[in-house]
Short mmCIF file of C-alpha atoms in Angstrom, two decimals:
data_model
loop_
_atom_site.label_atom_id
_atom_site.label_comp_id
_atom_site.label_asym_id
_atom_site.label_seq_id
_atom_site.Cartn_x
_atom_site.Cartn_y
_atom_site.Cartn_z
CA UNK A 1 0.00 0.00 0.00
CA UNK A 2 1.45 3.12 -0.83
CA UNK A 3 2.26 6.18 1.45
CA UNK A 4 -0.64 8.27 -0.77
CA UNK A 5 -3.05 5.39 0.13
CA UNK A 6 -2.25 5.83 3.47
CA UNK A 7 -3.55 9.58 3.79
CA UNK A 8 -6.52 8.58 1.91
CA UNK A 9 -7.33 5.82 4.50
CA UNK A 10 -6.56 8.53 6.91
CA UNK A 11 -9.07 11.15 5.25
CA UNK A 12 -11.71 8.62 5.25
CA UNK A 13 -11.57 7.60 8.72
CA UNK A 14 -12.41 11.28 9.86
CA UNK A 15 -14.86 11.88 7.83
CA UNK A 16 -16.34 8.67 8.71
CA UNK A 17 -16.24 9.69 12.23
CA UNK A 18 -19.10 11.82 11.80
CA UNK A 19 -21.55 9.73 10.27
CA UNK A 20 -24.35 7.53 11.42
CA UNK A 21 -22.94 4.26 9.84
CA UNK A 22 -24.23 0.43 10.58
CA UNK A 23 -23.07 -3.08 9.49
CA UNK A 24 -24.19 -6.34 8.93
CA UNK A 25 -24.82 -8.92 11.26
CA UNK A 26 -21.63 -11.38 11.24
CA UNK A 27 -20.84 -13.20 14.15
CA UNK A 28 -19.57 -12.04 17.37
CA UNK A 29 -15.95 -10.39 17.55
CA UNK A 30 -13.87 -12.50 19.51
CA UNK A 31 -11.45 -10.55 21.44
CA UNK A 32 -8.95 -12.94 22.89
CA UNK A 33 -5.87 -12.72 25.38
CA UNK A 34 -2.48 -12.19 24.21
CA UNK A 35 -0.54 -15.33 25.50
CA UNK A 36 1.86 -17.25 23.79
CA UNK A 37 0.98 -20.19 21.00
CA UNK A 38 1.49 -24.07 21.06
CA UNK A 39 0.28 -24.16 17.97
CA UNK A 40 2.71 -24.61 14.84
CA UNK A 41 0.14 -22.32 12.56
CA UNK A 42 -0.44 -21.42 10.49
CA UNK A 43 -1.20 -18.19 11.45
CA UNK A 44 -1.47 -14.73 10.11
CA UNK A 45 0.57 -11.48 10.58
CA UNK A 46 -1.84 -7.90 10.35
CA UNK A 47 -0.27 -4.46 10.55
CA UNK A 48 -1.95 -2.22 12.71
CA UNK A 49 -0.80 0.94 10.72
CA UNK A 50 -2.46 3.53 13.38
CA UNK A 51 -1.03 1.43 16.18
CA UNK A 52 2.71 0.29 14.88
CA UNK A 53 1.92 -2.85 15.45
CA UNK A 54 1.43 -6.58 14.19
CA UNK A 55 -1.41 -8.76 15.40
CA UNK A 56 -0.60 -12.65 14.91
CA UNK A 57 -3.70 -14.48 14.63
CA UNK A 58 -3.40 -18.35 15.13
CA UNK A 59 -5.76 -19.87 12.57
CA UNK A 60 -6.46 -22.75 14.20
CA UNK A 61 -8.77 -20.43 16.65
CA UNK A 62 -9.29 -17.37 15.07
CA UNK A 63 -7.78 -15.35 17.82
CA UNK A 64 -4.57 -13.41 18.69
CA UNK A 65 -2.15 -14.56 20.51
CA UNK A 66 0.57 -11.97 20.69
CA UNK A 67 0.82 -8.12 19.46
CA UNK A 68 4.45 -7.29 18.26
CA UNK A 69 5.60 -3.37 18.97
CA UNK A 70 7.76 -2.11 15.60
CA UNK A 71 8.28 1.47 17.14
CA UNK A 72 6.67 4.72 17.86
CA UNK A 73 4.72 5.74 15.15
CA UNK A 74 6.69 4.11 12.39
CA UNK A 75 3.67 3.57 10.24
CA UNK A 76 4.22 -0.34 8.83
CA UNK A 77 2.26 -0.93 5.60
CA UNK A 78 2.70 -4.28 4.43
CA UNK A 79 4.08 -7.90 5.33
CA UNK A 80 5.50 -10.77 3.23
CA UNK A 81 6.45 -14.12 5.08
CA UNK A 82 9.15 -16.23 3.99
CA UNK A 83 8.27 -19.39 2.01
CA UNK A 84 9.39 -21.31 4.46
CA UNK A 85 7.35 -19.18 7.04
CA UNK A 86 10.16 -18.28 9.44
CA UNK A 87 10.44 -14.45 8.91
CA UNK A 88 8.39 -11.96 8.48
CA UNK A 89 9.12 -8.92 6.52
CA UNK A 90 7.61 -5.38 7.13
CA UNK A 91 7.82 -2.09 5.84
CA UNK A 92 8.14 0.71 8.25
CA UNK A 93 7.31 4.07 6.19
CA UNK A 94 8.01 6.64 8.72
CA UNK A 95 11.27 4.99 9.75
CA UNK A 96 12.75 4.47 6.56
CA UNK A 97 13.17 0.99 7.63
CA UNK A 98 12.39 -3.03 7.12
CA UNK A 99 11.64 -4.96 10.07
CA UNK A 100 12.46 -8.51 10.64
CA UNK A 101 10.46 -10.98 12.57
CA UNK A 102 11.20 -14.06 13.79
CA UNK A 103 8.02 -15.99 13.27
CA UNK A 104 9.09 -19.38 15.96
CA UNK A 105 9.59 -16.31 18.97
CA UNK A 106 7.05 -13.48 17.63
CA UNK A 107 10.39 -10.93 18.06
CA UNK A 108 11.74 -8.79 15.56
CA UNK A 109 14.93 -10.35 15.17
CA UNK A 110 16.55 -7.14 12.84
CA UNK A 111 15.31 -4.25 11.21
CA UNK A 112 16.89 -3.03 7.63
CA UNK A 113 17.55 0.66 7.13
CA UNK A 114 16.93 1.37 3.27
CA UNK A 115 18.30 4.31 1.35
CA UNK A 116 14.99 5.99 -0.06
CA UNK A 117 12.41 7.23 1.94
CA UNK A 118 8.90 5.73 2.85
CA UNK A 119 9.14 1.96 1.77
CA UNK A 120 5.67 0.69 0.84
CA UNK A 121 5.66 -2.70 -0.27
CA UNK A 122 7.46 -6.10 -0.64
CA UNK A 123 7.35 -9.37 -2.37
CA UNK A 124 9.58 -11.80 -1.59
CA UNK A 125 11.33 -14.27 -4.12
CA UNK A 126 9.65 -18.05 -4.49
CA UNK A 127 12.81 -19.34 -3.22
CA UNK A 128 13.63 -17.16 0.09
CA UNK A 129 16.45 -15.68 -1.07
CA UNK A 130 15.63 -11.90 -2.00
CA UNK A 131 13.12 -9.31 -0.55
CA UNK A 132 12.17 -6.42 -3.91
CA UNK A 133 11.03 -3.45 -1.74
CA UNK A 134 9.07 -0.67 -3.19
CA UNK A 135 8.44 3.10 -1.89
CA UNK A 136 5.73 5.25 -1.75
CA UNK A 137 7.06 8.39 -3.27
CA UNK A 138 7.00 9.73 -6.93
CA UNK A 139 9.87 8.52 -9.41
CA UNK A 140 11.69 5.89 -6.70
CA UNK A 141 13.55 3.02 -6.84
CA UNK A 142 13.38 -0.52 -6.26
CA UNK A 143 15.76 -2.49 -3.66
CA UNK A 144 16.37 -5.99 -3.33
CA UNK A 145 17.39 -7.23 0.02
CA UNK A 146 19.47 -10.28 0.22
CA UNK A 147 17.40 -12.25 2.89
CA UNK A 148 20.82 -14.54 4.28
CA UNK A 149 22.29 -11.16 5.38
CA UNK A 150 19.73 -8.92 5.38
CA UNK A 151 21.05 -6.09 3.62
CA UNK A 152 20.54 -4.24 0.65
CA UNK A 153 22.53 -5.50 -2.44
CA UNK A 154 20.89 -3.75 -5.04
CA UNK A 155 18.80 -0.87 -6.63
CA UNK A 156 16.70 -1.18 -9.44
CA UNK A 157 15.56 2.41 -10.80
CA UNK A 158 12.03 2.30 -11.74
CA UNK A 159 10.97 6.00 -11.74
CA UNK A 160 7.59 5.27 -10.08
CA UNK A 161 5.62 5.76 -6.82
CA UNK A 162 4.55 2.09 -5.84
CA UNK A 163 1.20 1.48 -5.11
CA UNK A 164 1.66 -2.28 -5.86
CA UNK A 165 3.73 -5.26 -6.11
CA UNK A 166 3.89 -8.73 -7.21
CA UNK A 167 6.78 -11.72 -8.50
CA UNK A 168 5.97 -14.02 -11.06
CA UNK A 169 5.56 -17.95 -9.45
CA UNK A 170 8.90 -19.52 -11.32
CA UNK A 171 10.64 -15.90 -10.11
CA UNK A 172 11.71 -14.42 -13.03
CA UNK A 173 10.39 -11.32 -12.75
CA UNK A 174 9.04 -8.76 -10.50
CA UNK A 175 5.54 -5.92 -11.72
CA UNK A 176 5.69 -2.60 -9.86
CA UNK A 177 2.54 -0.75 -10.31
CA UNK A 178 2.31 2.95 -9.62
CA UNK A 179 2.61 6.54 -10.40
CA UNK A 180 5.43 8.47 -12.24
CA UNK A 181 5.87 11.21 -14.77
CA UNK A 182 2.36 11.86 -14.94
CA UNK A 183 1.15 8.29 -16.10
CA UNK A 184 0.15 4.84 -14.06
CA UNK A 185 1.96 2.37 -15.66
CA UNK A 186 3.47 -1.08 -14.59
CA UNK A 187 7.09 -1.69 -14.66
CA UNK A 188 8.79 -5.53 -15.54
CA UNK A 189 11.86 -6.18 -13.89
CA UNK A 190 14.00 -9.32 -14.84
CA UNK A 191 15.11 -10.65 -11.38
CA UNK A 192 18.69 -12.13 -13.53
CA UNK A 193 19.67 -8.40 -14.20
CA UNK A 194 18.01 -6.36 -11.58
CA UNK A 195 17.01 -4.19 -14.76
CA UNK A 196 13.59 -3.05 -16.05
CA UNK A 197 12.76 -4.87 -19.20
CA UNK A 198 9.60 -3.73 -19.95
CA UNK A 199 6.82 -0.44 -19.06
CA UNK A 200 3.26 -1.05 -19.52
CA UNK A 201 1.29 1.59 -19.43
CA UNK A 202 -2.20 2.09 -18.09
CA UNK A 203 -5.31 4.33 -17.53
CA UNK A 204 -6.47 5.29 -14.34
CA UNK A 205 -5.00 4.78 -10.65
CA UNK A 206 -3.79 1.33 -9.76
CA UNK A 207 -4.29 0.34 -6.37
CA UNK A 208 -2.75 -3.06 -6.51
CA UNK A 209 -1.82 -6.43 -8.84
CA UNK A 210 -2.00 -10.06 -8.22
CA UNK A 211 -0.46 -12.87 -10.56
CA UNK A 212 -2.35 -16.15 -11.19
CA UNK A 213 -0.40 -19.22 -9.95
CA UNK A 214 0.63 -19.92 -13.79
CA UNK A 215 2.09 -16.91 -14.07
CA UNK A 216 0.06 -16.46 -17.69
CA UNK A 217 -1.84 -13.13 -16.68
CA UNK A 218 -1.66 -10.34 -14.05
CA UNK A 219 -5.38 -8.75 -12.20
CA UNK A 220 -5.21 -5.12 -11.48
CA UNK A 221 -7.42 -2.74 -9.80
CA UNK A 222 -8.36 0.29 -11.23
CA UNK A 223 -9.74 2.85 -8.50
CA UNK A 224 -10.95 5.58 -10.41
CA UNK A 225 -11.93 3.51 -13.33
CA UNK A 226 -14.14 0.93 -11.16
CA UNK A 227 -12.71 -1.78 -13.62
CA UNK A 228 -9.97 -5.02 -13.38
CA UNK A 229 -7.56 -4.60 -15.68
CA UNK A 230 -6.26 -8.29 -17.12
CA UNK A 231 -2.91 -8.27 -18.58
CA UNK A 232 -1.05 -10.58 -20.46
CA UNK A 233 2.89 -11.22 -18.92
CA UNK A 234 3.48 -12.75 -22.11
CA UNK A 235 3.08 -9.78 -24.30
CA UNK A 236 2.66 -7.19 -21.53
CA UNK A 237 -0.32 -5.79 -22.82
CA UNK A 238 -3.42 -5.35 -21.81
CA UNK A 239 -6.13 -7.87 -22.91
CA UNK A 240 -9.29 -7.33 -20.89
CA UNK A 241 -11.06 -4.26 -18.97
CA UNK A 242 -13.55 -5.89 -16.59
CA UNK A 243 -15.96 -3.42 -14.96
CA UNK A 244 -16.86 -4.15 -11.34
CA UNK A 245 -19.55 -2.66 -9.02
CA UNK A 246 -17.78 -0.13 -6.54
CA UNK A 247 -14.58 1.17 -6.22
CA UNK A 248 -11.48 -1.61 -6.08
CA UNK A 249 -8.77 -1.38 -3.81
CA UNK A 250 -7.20 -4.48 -3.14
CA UNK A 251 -7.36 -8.18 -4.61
CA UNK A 252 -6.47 -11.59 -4.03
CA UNK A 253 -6.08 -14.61 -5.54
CA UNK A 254 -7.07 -18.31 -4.53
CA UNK A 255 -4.38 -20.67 -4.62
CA UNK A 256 -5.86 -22.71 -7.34
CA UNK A 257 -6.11 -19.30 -9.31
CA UNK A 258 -9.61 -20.14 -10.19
CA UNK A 259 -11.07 -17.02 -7.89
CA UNK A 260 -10.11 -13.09 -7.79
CA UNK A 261 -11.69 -11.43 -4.44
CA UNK A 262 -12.09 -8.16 -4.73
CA UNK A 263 -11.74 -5.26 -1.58
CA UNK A 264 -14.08 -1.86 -2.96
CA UNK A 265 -13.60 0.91 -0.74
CA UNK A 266 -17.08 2.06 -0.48
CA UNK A 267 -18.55 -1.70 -1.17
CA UNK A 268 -18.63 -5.44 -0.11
CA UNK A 269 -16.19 -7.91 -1.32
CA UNK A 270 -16.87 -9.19 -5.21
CA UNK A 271 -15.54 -12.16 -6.33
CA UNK A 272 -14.55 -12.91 -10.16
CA UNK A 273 -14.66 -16.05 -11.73
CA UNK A 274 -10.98 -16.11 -13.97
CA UNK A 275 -12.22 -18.65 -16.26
CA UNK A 276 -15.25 -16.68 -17.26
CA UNK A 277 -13.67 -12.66 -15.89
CA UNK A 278 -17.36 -12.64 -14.62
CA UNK A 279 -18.64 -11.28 -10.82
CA UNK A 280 -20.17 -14.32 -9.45
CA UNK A 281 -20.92 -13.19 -5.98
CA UNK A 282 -20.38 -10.36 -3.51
CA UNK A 283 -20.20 -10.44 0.13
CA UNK A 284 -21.59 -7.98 2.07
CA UNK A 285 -19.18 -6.39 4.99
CA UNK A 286 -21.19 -2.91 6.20
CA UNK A 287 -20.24 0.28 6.70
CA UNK A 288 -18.43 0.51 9.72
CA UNK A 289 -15.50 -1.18 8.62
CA UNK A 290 -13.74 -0.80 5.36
CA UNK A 291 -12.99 -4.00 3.20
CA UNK A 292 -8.79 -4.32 2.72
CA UNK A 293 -6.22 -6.85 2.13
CA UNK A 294 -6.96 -9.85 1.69
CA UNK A 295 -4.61 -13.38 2.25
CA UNK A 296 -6.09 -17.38 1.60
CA UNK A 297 -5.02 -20.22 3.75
CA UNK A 298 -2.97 -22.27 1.96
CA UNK A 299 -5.45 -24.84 1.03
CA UNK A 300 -7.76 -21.86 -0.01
CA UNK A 301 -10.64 -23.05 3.00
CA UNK A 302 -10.38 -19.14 4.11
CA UNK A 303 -10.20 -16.07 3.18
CA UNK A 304 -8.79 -13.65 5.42
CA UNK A 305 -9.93 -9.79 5.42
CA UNK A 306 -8.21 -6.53 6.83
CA UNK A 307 -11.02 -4.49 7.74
CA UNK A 308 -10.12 -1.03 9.19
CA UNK A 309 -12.91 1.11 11.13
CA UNK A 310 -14.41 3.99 9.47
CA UNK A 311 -13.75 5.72 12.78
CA UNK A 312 -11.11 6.16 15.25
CA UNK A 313 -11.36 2.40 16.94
CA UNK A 314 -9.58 -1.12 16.64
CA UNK A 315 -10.26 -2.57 13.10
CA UNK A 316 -10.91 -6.34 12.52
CA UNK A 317 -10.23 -9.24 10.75
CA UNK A 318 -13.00 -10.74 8.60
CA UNK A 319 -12.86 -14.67 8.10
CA UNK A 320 -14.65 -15.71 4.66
CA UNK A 321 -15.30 -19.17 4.42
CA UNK A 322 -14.63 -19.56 0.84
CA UNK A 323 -16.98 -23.09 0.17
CA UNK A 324 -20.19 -20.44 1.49
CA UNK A 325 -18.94 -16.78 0.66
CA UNK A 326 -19.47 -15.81 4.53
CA UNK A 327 -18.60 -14.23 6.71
CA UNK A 328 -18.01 -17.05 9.59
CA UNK A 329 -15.80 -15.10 12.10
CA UNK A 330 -14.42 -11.26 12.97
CA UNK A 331 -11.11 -10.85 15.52
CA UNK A 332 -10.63 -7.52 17.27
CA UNK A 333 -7.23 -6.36 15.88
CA UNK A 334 -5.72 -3.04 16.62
CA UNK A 335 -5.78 0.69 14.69
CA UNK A 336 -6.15 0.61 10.42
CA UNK A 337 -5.10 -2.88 9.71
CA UNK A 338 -3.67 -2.70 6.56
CA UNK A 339 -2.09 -5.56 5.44
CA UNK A 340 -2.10 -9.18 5.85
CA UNK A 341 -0.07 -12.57 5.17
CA UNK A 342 -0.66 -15.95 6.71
CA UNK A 343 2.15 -18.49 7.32
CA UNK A 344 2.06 -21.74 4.95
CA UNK A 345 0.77 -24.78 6.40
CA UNK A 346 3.61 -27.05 8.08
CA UNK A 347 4.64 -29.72 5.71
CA UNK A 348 3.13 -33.51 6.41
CA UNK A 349 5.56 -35.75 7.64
CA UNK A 350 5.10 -39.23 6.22
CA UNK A 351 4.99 -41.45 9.08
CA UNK A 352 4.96 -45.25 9.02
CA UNK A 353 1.72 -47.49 9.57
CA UNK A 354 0.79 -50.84 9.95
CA UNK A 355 -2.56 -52.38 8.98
CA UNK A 356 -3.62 -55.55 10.53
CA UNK A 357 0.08 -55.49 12.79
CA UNK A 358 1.41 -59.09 13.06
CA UNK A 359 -1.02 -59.77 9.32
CA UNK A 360 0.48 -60.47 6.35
CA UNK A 361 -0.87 -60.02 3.94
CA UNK A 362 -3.32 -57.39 5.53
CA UNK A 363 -6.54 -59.30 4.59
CA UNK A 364 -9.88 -56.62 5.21
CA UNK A 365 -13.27 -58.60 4.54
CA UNK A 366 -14.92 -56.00 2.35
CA UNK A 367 -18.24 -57.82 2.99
CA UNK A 368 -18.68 -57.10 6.71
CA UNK A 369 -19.56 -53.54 7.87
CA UNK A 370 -18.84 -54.36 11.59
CA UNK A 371 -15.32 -55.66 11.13
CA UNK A 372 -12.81 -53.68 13.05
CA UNK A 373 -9.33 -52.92 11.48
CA UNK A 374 -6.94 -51.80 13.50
CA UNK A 375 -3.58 -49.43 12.44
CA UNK A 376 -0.72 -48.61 14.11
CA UNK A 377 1.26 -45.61 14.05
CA UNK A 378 5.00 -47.45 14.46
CA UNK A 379 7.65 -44.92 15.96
CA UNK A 380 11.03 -45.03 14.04
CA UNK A 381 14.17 -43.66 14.28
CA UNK A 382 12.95 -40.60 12.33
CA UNK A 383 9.27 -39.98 14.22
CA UNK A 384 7.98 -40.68 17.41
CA UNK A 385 4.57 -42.05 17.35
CA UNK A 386 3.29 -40.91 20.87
CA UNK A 387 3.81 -37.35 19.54
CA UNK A 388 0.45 -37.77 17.28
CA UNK A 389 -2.85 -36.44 18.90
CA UNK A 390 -5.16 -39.86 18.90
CA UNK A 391 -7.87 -37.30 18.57
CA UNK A 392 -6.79 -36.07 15.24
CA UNK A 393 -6.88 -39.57 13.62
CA UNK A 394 -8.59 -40.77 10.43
CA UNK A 395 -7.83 -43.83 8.68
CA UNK A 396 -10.03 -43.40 5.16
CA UNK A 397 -12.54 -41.22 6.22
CA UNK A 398 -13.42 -43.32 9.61
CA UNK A 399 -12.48 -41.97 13.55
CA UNK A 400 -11.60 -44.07 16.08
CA UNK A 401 -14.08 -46.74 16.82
CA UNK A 402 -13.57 -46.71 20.68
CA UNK A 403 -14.75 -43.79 22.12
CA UNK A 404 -14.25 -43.20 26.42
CA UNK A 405 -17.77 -42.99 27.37
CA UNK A 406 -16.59 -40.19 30.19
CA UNK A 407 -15.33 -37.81 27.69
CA UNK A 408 -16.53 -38.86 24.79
CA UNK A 409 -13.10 -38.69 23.73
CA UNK A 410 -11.82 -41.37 21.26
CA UNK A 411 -9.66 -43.34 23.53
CA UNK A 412 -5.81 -43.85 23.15
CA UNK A 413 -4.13 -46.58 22.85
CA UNK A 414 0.01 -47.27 23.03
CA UNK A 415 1.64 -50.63 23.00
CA UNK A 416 4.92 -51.75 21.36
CA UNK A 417 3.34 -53.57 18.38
CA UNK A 418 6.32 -54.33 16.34
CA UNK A 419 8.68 -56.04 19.34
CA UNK A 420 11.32 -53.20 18.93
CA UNK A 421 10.93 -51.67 21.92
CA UNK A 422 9.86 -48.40 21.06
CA UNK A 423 5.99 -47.43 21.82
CA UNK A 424 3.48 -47.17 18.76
CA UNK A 425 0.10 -45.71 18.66
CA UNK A 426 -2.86 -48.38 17.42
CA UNK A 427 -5.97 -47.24 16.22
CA UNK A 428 -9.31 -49.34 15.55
CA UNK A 429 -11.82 -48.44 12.95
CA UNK A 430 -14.69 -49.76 11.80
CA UNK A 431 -15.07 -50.85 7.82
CA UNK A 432 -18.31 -49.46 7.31
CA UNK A 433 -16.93 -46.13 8.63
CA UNK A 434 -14.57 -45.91 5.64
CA UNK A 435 -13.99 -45.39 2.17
CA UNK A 436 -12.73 -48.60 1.23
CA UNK A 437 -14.37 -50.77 -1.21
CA UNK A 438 -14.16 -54.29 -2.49
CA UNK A 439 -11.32 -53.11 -5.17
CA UNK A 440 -8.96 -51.28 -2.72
CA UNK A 441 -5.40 -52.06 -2.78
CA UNK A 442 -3.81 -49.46 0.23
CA UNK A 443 -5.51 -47.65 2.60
CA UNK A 444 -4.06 -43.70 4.31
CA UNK A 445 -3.89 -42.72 7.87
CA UNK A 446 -3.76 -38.71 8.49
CA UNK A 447 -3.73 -36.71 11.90
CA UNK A 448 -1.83 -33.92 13.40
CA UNK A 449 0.81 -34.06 16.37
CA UNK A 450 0.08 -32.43 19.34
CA UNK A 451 1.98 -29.66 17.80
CA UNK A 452 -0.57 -29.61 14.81
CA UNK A 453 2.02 -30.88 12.47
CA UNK A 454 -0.22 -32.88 9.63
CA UNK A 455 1.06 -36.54 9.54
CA UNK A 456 0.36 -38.89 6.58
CA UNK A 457 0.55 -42.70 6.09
CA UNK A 458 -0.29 -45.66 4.01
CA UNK A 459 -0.26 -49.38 3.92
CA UNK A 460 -0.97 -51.70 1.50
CA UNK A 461 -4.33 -53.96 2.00
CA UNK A 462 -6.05 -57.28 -0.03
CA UNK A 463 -9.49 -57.41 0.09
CA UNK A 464 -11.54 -60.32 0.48
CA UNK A 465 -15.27 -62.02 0.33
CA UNK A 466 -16.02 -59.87 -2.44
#
């Protein structure tokens, strides 16, 4: 978001201030306590950009669990997280500064002084190793930070004011999107030089660009126009002008690339259809608080929304269930949340399983609905099976078969199964419970450690009486 975008926000919020404004009803705000986070995440980062702060949101709950300080006024805009989810990057537009945080401890870790003034945006590289940082004021540069040191290592003159940023998925280049010499205009940047390869030019004010996952085409908001500009990276031109209903200002992409939600300033959130460039829906998010950023889960369940107040109080973040189009939760932040990223999910460690321990070959009679087929979760060298939350469990689509009757709690079970005198986790599920069939030949386990670490396993199985 760029430092101009900023004093708009700024302008709106007063005038807001005096009006009788209402919202629709969404479900309660939930207003947790800061404390500290078992959880592994994913979770997202907001800057508060009236408070100098970022909120981390565990997404497991939907509530905040700690509020980092950046500084006394420094006015952070935006946040990119590492691919690997260990750092998060922010600009800090009053200080002249990027901050650093270290996502395991929730502690900025370093913070960057850059040579221009008001840094407004980031993207960082698909593989971790470079931050491009953009700035808010007319006929800037670019920098690219070298993420192992954290330090500036070069400067990339693109003669514009940056009101946007993206990189394209394999890397190769970078889109700035702004103002400059008296024309909006997007500049390419080829990430092997550091040198701008190519200037599109454009009509009206661009308030920010996203890049679908194939890199093929580039969305852009047009505030003044009310339209989506398409673009083609492969010619850099221009192919499609897609009028929307209010006023864009920012917009998102689902993972899959299939969906475009759009943030209107004065509006709900519209959502375009990429295969058709059609609105198919809109979601409706009031007055009182004005539709922002926006950042998916990485399995695109969620959509996350910055929504700051139209007057001076703490702003929220809108959950949109993505399957529905609703609104299904709203978390008390802090002052003008403006930006938004969410960690990726932690990978899923392959563990090992046995079907039918002490059976082989692991014979399942596909004929009887009340058989019982137990798994075990073995512990190796590599994994520790006690570490997996028994609750968590599915083997095929079924849930533990033995349930305490106190708790209601499926009950766990450890034994050393294998004779190697480590301890492994057994399961029991019924067949009818699952998805297996007369002609299955394997059958997966998934769960989550206690940490919420996804775990994954399969075992081979012969089926027979059918």
């Amino acid at each position: 978001m760029s430092w101009l975008r900023h004093i708009a926000a700024t302008l709106l919020v007063v005038l807001a201030a005096c009006q009788d404004i209402t919202q629709p009803k969404v479900p309660a705000v939930t207003r947790a306590a800061v404390t500290p986070s078992a959880s592994t995440g994913p979770f997202a980062y907001v800057v508060n950009n009236g408070s100098s702060t970022v909120s981390v949101i565990d997404i497991a709950s939907n509530t905040v669990v700690t509020s980092i300080a950046l500084g006394s006024r420094v006015l952070p805009s935006q946040v990119d997280i590492t691919p690997d989810g260990a750092f998060a990057y922010v600009t800090l537009g009053a200080a002249n500064e990027v901050a650093v945080i270290e996502t395991a401890t929730n502690t900025v870790t370093t913070t960057i002084n850059v040579a221009q003034a008001q840094p407004s945006g980031l993207v960082i590289s698909p593989d971790g190793a470079f931050v491009y940082l953009m700035y808010g004021r007319v006929n800037s540069d670019v920098s690219v930070i070298e993420v192992a040191t954290n330090t500036v290592v070069a400067t990339v003159p693109v003669g514009l004011g940056g009101s946007g940023i993206a990189i394209r998925p394999d890397g190769a280049f970078v889109y700035v999107v702004g103002f400059g010499s008296g024309q909006n205009s997007v500049r390419v940047i080829e990430t092997k030089t550091n040198s701008v390869v190519a200037t599109i030019p454009l009509a009206g004010n661009v308030t920010d660009l996203v890049i679908t996952p194939d890199g093929a085409l580039a969305y852009l908001p047009i505030g003044s126009l009310n339209q989506v500009f398409v673009v083609s990276l492969a010619s850099n031109t221009v192919v499609a002008n897609l009028p929307v209903p209010f006023r864009p200002n920012a917009i998102a992409l689902t993972p899959d690339g299939a969906f475009a939600y759009i943030s209107h300033v004065f509006g709900p959130v519209s959502i375009l259809e990429t295969a058709t460039n059609t609105i198919v829906a809109t979601i409706p998010t009031g007055q009182q608080y004005r539709p922002g950023a926006i950042d998916f889960t990485s399995d695109g369940a969620f959509a996350y929304l910055a929504s700051p107040a139209r007057s001076i109080v703490p702003g929220l973040v809108r959950v949109i269930e993505t399957a529905t189009n609703t609104i299904v939760a709203s978390i008390a932040v802090e002052l003008n949340p403006s930006f938004l990223a969410i960690t990726p999910l932690p990978p899923t460690i392959s563990v090992a399983i046995d079907i039918k321990p002490s059976s082989d070959p692991n014979s399942i009679n596909c004929t009887n609905d009340k058989g019982v087929i137990p798994v075990a979760i073995l512990t190796t060298p590599d994994f520790d099976a006690t570490t997996v939350d028994h609750t968590t469990a599915t083997f095929e689509g079924a849930t533990e078969t033995h349930i305490d009757k106190k708790t209601g709690l499926p009950r766990r079970h450890e034994e050393d199964v294998d004779g190697d005198g480590d301890t492994d986790l057994v399961f029991h599920f019924r067949y009818g419970d699952t998805n297996l069939d007369c002609s299955s030949t394997e059958g997966t386990l998934t769960g989550e450690t206690f940490d919420g670490t996804p775990i994954e396993g399969t075992d081979a199985v012969r089926t027979v009486g059918g």
